[in-house]
């Protein structure tokens, strides 16, 4: 580590006062006993140090907090500061132990080291506030650390642009984010570095914000382009560009993560004995791009139809029935197909019970509908019953959605209706009173099988007592099992079939149920992957997306943490997810070494904690 070091040896006031009042004889005796039994010296040391005291805005530097002592230690309490972005590099601190014996006196010390990645958000003389560490139930604080962030003079060598194609959108309305990075090609004599070589110089230590995944997978497009410098002179640049579609899911300001591009721009190159180009001297460049300000508006209440059920986008609507010739009271299944542009997974079933024209001649069954998304369409199936023989058609069924692009971006509610469906309703089958068959009186039944005798039935049997013995039926345990087993088996089969149908038709439920299994499979493949940190991050982000029924492709660390926080998860769970994803990013983009086994263990613990405490 290079740069300044701030180190503070801390003892609690209670310990200091107790030591001052201790009699000399007792202190001598305590020292003798400590030397004899090998008891470690009491005291706590808290050290805070940074890798550099002078940095560029947006440039990464390291902050280390070392804690010495044998008491129980809690993780450092990071202060909130607008001047710095601080992220934990590894979820667990490194541990080291030291023991020495001098003249029979044994001294031992255990040190925990917490490593953080820090970026200055602006230029100027900035201060990292005191950081508290809870040790043995008491809080000790480091001294503040002053950093000088000097604005980089890029000399028109590096430009960064972060833009959006809209300034305001509605919830779920897509918009596009674009990141452009302009880099002047380096030339030395007849040597000119190509686009890939220049890209390799700027990737390390840079924060790409929402474009981090595209940067990690080299999905930035590169081409040569002309651009004017700050003096208005045109030069050739390498233009690295990436785009991303975003659909905000809640109203309010949308603030993507900022972008900070760091680069070690060559000043002089030399060739090695093998002919390879090496950078003999470089120049540190850093450029920050402020994310665009985007306002996400809620769907308006004004003009909202009573049958609006939350659909946002632009859709088509089609309805057909499984039968059109029925008896009164017989079930009819209405198939309702939704297509078009929008998040079909989130489009709810239309509220048919609120359609007054349908309620006049039909009863809508009260049931929760599970839509099925297939081939760009979503189909709901709703059962209804005809309540009147005079009904001639199923009336047009309305479907209401909010089109955010209508009226030149002002948005409006749109109602589309299906075609009426002709039906024939017959009277329900029933029996008239004349058609009811009354059985003959029991007394009129004549039997020729009995021999009449004065002594009645006794005359026909020699052993009348056996005939007249009690014939009460007394069922045993086997009879009860044989009677109860068939309906139980049928009920279990029905429940399993219903669950299978729900998992097949309800995409959100299926994703939620299979989230942990999918994450564990991804973690299993991460052990043999060339990019284990990337696999761990992908497993956790996809788990959050599956549990919350969100699109998985564009989910970032900030999106995942915000989603868990919005759902009311405990702070411990939120911090665990944030720290694990930060460690994965540091291993992938900042070159920070991380143990694969440690990442796997932390990921498994994080999944278990999410399963217990997070209820989306």
XYZ file of C-alpha atoms in Angstrom, residues 2-332:
331
model
C 1.256 3.495 -0.737
C 0.350 6.871 0.686
C -0.359 8.114 4.195
C -1.408 6.098 7.220
C -3.754 7.161 10.021
C -3.420 4.927 13.071
C -5.124 5.419 16.414
C -4.475 3.282 19.517
C -7.721 3.297 21.473
C -8.549 2.324 25.092
C -11.859 2.953 26.726
C -12.024 5.720 29.383
C -13.138 3.169 31.933
C -9.982 1.089 31.390
C -7.759 4.194 31.645
C -9.343 5.314 34.910
C -9.179 1.848 36.384
C -5.485 1.572 35.539
C -4.747 4.982 37.097
C -6.396 4.040 40.417
C -4.843 0.579 40.671
C -2.396 0.203 43.617
C 1.225 -0.354 42.661
C 1.488 -3.668 44.482
C -1.582 -5.032 42.734
C -0.206 -3.908 39.359
C 3.132 -5.660 40.009
C 1.334 -8.823 41.050
C -0.869 -8.705 37.952
C 2.178 -8.321 35.719
C 3.855 -11.335 37.336
C 0.716 -13.471 36.948
C 0.299 -12.405 33.299
C 3.869 -13.330 32.490
C 3.483 -16.658 34.220
C 0.212 -17.886 32.637
C 0.752 -16.342 29.173
C -2.253 -14.045 29.256
C -2.273 -11.615 26.290
C -1.807 -7.938 26.935
C -5.094 -6.088 27.192
C -5.877 -3.209 24.820
C -7.382 -2.544 21.477
C -5.838 -0.950 18.387
C -7.885 0.428 15.521
C -6.026 1.400 12.356
C -7.401 3.209 9.319
C -5.204 3.774 6.274
C -5.628 4.629 2.607
C -3.595 3.640 -0.416
C -3.198 7.242 -1.579
C -3.781 10.717 -0.168
C -4.013 12.325 -3.613
C -6.501 10.891 -6.092
C -8.538 11.865 -9.098
C -12.327 12.241 -8.850
C -13.809 8.850 -9.702
C -10.484 7.056 -9.304
C -10.446 3.938 -7.148
C -8.310 3.784 -4.027
C -8.348 1.421 -1.074
C -9.287 2.010 2.528
C -8.170 -0.572 5.089
C -9.405 -0.791 8.664
C -7.341 -3.023 10.942
C -8.659 -4.077 14.344
C -6.344 -5.632 16.927
C -7.746 -7.385 19.980
C -9.231 -10.647 21.156
C -12.691 -9.364 22.068
C -15.696 -9.860 19.813
C -15.626 -7.395 16.913
C -18.540 -6.128 14.820
C -18.138 -4.894 11.272
C -17.096 -1.215 11.001
C -19.983 1.260 10.908
C -19.436 3.218 7.707
C -20.634 6.820 7.876
C -22.837 8.370 5.219
C -20.910 10.950 3.219
C -21.793 12.770 -0.011
C -18.122 13.067 -0.954
C -17.235 9.386 -1.268
C -18.647 6.164 -2.620
C -17.479 3.367 -0.305
C -18.012 -0.329 -0.982
C -16.762 -3.381 0.890
C -14.445 -5.481 -1.269
C -14.748 -8.827 0.556
C -17.673 -9.885 2.773
C -15.406 -11.331 5.489
C -12.288 -9.664 6.906
C -8.894 -11.310 6.647
C -7.503 -12.603 9.954
C -3.895 -12.803 11.123
C -2.361 -13.759 14.475
C 0.930 -12.735 16.080
C 2.591 -14.258 19.144
C 5.962 -13.393 20.722
C 7.797 -14.483 23.883
C 10.271 -12.092 25.458
C 11.874 -12.982 28.815
C 9.105 -15.466 29.474
C 6.368 -12.965 28.778
C 3.946 -14.115 26.104
C 2.246 -11.501 23.974
C -0.386 -12.466 21.396
C -2.394 -10.322 19.043
C -5.163 -11.032 16.526
C -5.746 -8.612 13.666
C -8.838 -8.336 11.468
C -8.498 -6.350 8.229
C -11.509 -4.913 6.407
C -10.824 -3.714 2.843
C -12.986 -1.103 1.112
C -13.018 0.352 -2.377
C -13.433 4.122 -2.328
C -14.104 6.732 -5.029
C -14.131 10.492 -4.555
C -17.284 11.959 -6.058
C -15.872 15.431 -6.653
C -12.655 17.414 -6.703
C -11.375 19.252 -3.637
C -10.081 18.654 -0.123
C -12.319 15.889 1.168
C -12.502 14.080 4.493
C -13.417 10.485 5.227
C -15.271 10.808 8.566
C -14.382 8.844 11.672
C -15.365 5.194 11.359
C -16.757 3.376 14.371
C -15.884 -0.199 15.301
C -17.756 -2.012 18.062
C -15.335 -4.121 20.086
C -16.377 -6.025 23.182
C -19.580 -4.016 23.426
C -17.812 -0.619 23.187
C -17.490 1.613 20.129
C -14.052 2.887 19.119
C -13.560 5.416 16.342
C -10.705 6.114 13.965
C -9.506 9.630 13.268
C -10.874 11.309 10.125
C -8.701 10.985 7.001
C -8.199 13.896 4.632
C -7.941 13.213 0.904
C -7.081 15.658 -1.869
C -9.042 14.934 -5.049
C -7.400 16.770 -7.933
C -9.426 17.167 -11.102
C -7.811 15.325 -13.983
C -6.588 17.371 -16.908
C -7.552 15.026 -19.719
C -6.208 17.319 -22.395
C -9.029 16.331 -24.758
C -7.786 12.739 -24.642
C -10.883 11.332 -22.936
C -14.585 12.270 -23.017
C -17.479 10.425 -21.381
C -21.164 11.005 -22.178
C -24.071 9.402 -20.304
C -27.452 10.214 -21.843
C -31.099 9.110 -22.059
C -33.501 9.529 -24.957
C -36.257 10.900 -22.655
C -36.446 13.302 -19.743
C -39.679 11.904 -18.308
C -41.518 8.611 -18.702
C -44.433 6.752 -17.177
C -44.087 3.635 -15.081
C -43.140 0.640 -17.294
C -42.602 2.923 -20.301
C -39.312 1.903 -21.930
C -36.536 4.377 -22.571
C -32.951 4.013 -23.684
C -29.735 4.787 -21.824
C -26.583 5.366 -23.864
C -22.966 5.498 -22.712
C -20.337 6.931 -25.077
C -16.617 6.927 -24.318
C -14.323 8.903 -26.640
C -10.573 8.119 -26.512
C -7.850 9.731 -28.651
C -5.661 7.017 -30.231
C -2.091 7.046 -28.928
C 0.642 7.501 -31.525
C 4.394 7.177 -31.122
C 6.318 7.403 -34.339
C 4.891 4.807 -36.684
C 3.145 2.982 -33.822
C -0.588 3.546 -33.314
C -2.521 1.609 -30.681
C -5.706 0.035 -31.985
C -9.165 0.173 -30.424
C -8.779 -3.040 -28.413
C -5.452 -1.922 -26.973
C -6.858 1.441 -25.875
C -9.950 -0.271 -24.403
C -7.707 -2.473 -22.289
C -6.074 0.625 -20.798
C -9.349 2.163 -19.618
C -11.254 -0.862 -18.331
C -9.263 -1.470 -15.144
C -10.592 0.441 -12.147
C -13.482 2.022 -14.058
C -17.072 2.039 -12.830
C -19.478 1.527 -15.722
C -22.656 1.857 -13.630
C -25.635 0.166 -15.323
C -23.358 -0.865 -18.209
C -21.062 -2.980 -16.028
C -22.289 -6.269 -17.494
C -21.806 -5.061 -21.058
C -18.294 -3.899 -20.209
C -17.431 -7.243 -18.602
C -18.624 -9.180 -21.655
C -17.083 -6.756 -24.172
C -20.455 -5.777 -25.602
C -19.405 -2.179 -26.294
C -19.353 -1.295 -29.972
C -16.190 0.458 -31.160
C -15.593 2.535 -34.271
C -13.473 5.428 -35.461
C -15.220 8.789 -35.393
C -14.376 12.471 -35.686
C -14.995 14.786 -32.746
C -14.196 18.364 -31.940
C -12.008 19.053 -28.935
C -12.626 21.881 -26.483
C -10.975 24.341 -28.877
C -13.244 23.302 -31.738
C -10.534 21.380 -33.635
C -11.594 18.025 -35.104
C -9.601 14.897 -34.254
C -9.982 11.177 -34.755
C -11.246 9.245 -31.723
C -12.161 5.712 -30.836
C -15.852 5.797 -29.904
C -16.953 3.019 -27.505
C -20.733 2.897 -27.216
C -23.346 0.784 -25.427
C -27.132 1.068 -25.184
C -29.596 -0.364 -22.711
C -33.390 -0.484 -22.564
C -34.882 0.374 -19.181
C -38.456 -0.041 -17.914
C -38.860 1.701 -14.535
C -41.237 -0.143 -12.234
C -42.143 2.617 -9.773
C -42.772 6.381 -9.925
C -40.286 8.963 -8.749
C -36.828 10.099 -9.855
C -34.876 7.444 -11.731
C -31.187 7.694 -10.874
C -28.904 5.095 -12.442
C -25.471 4.512 -10.961
C -22.887 7.108 -12.042
C -20.103 6.274 -14.469
C -16.435 6.924 -13.687
C -13.860 6.061 -16.339
C -10.225 5.760 -15.255
C -7.369 5.334 -17.695
C -3.610 5.082 -17.680
C -2.971 6.898 -20.954
C 0.454 6.155 -22.494
C 3.079 8.855 -22.613
C 5.941 6.696 -23.837
C 6.146 3.100 -25.044
C 9.125 0.814 -25.376
C 9.674 -2.641 -26.791
C 10.863 -5.536 -24.697
C 13.654 -7.863 -25.751
C 10.922 -10.047 -27.256
C 9.486 -7.187 -29.314
C 6.378 -6.651 -27.161
C 5.163 -3.103 -26.549
C 5.418 -1.985 -22.930
C 4.278 1.242 -21.309
C 7.348 2.995 -20.007
C 5.468 5.998 -18.700
C 1.771 6.743 -18.406
C -0.575 9.520 -17.457
C -3.524 9.062 -15.112
C -6.828 10.212 -16.564
C -10.246 10.151 -14.930
C -13.551 11.387 -16.239
C -16.924 11.211 -14.520
C -20.288 11.245 -16.254
C -23.250 12.503 -14.306
C -26.247 10.226 -14.911
C -29.217 11.830 -16.650
C -32.121 13.061 -14.527
C -35.265 11.164 -15.460
C -38.659 11.616 -13.850
C -40.894 8.538 -13.718
C -44.591 9.482 -13.577
C -47.398 7.378 -12.145
C -50.427 6.469 -14.241
C -52.844 9.402 -13.803
C -56.119 9.104 -11.917
C -57.878 11.610 -14.166
C -59.910 9.930 -16.881
C -59.274 6.431 -15.532
C -62.130 4.059 -16.565
C -63.646 1.851 -13.844
C -62.558 -1.308 -15.683
C -58.886 -0.248 -15.851
C -56.831 -2.918 -14.127
C -53.234 -1.685 -14.392
C -52.147 -2.598 -17.950
C -49.501 -0.214 -19.340
C -48.383 -0.340 -22.962
C -50.110 -0.768 -26.301
C -52.120 -3.966 -26.742
C -54.442 -5.971 -28.977
C -57.512 -7.771 -27.606
C -59.404 -10.861 -28.731
C -62.151 -12.897 -27.003
C -63.814 -16.194 -27.989
C -65.961 -18.785 -26.188
C -65.481 -22.546 -26.008
C -69.234 -23.115 -26.661
C -72.185 -21.066 -27.856
C -75.120 -23.518 -27.428
C -75.760 -24.067 -23.724
C -78.421 -24.609 -21.087
C -79.090 -21.972 -18.492
C -76.497 -22.314 -15.740
C -74.057 -24.321 -17.856
C -70.418 -23.187 -17.740
C -68.949 -21.212 -20.654
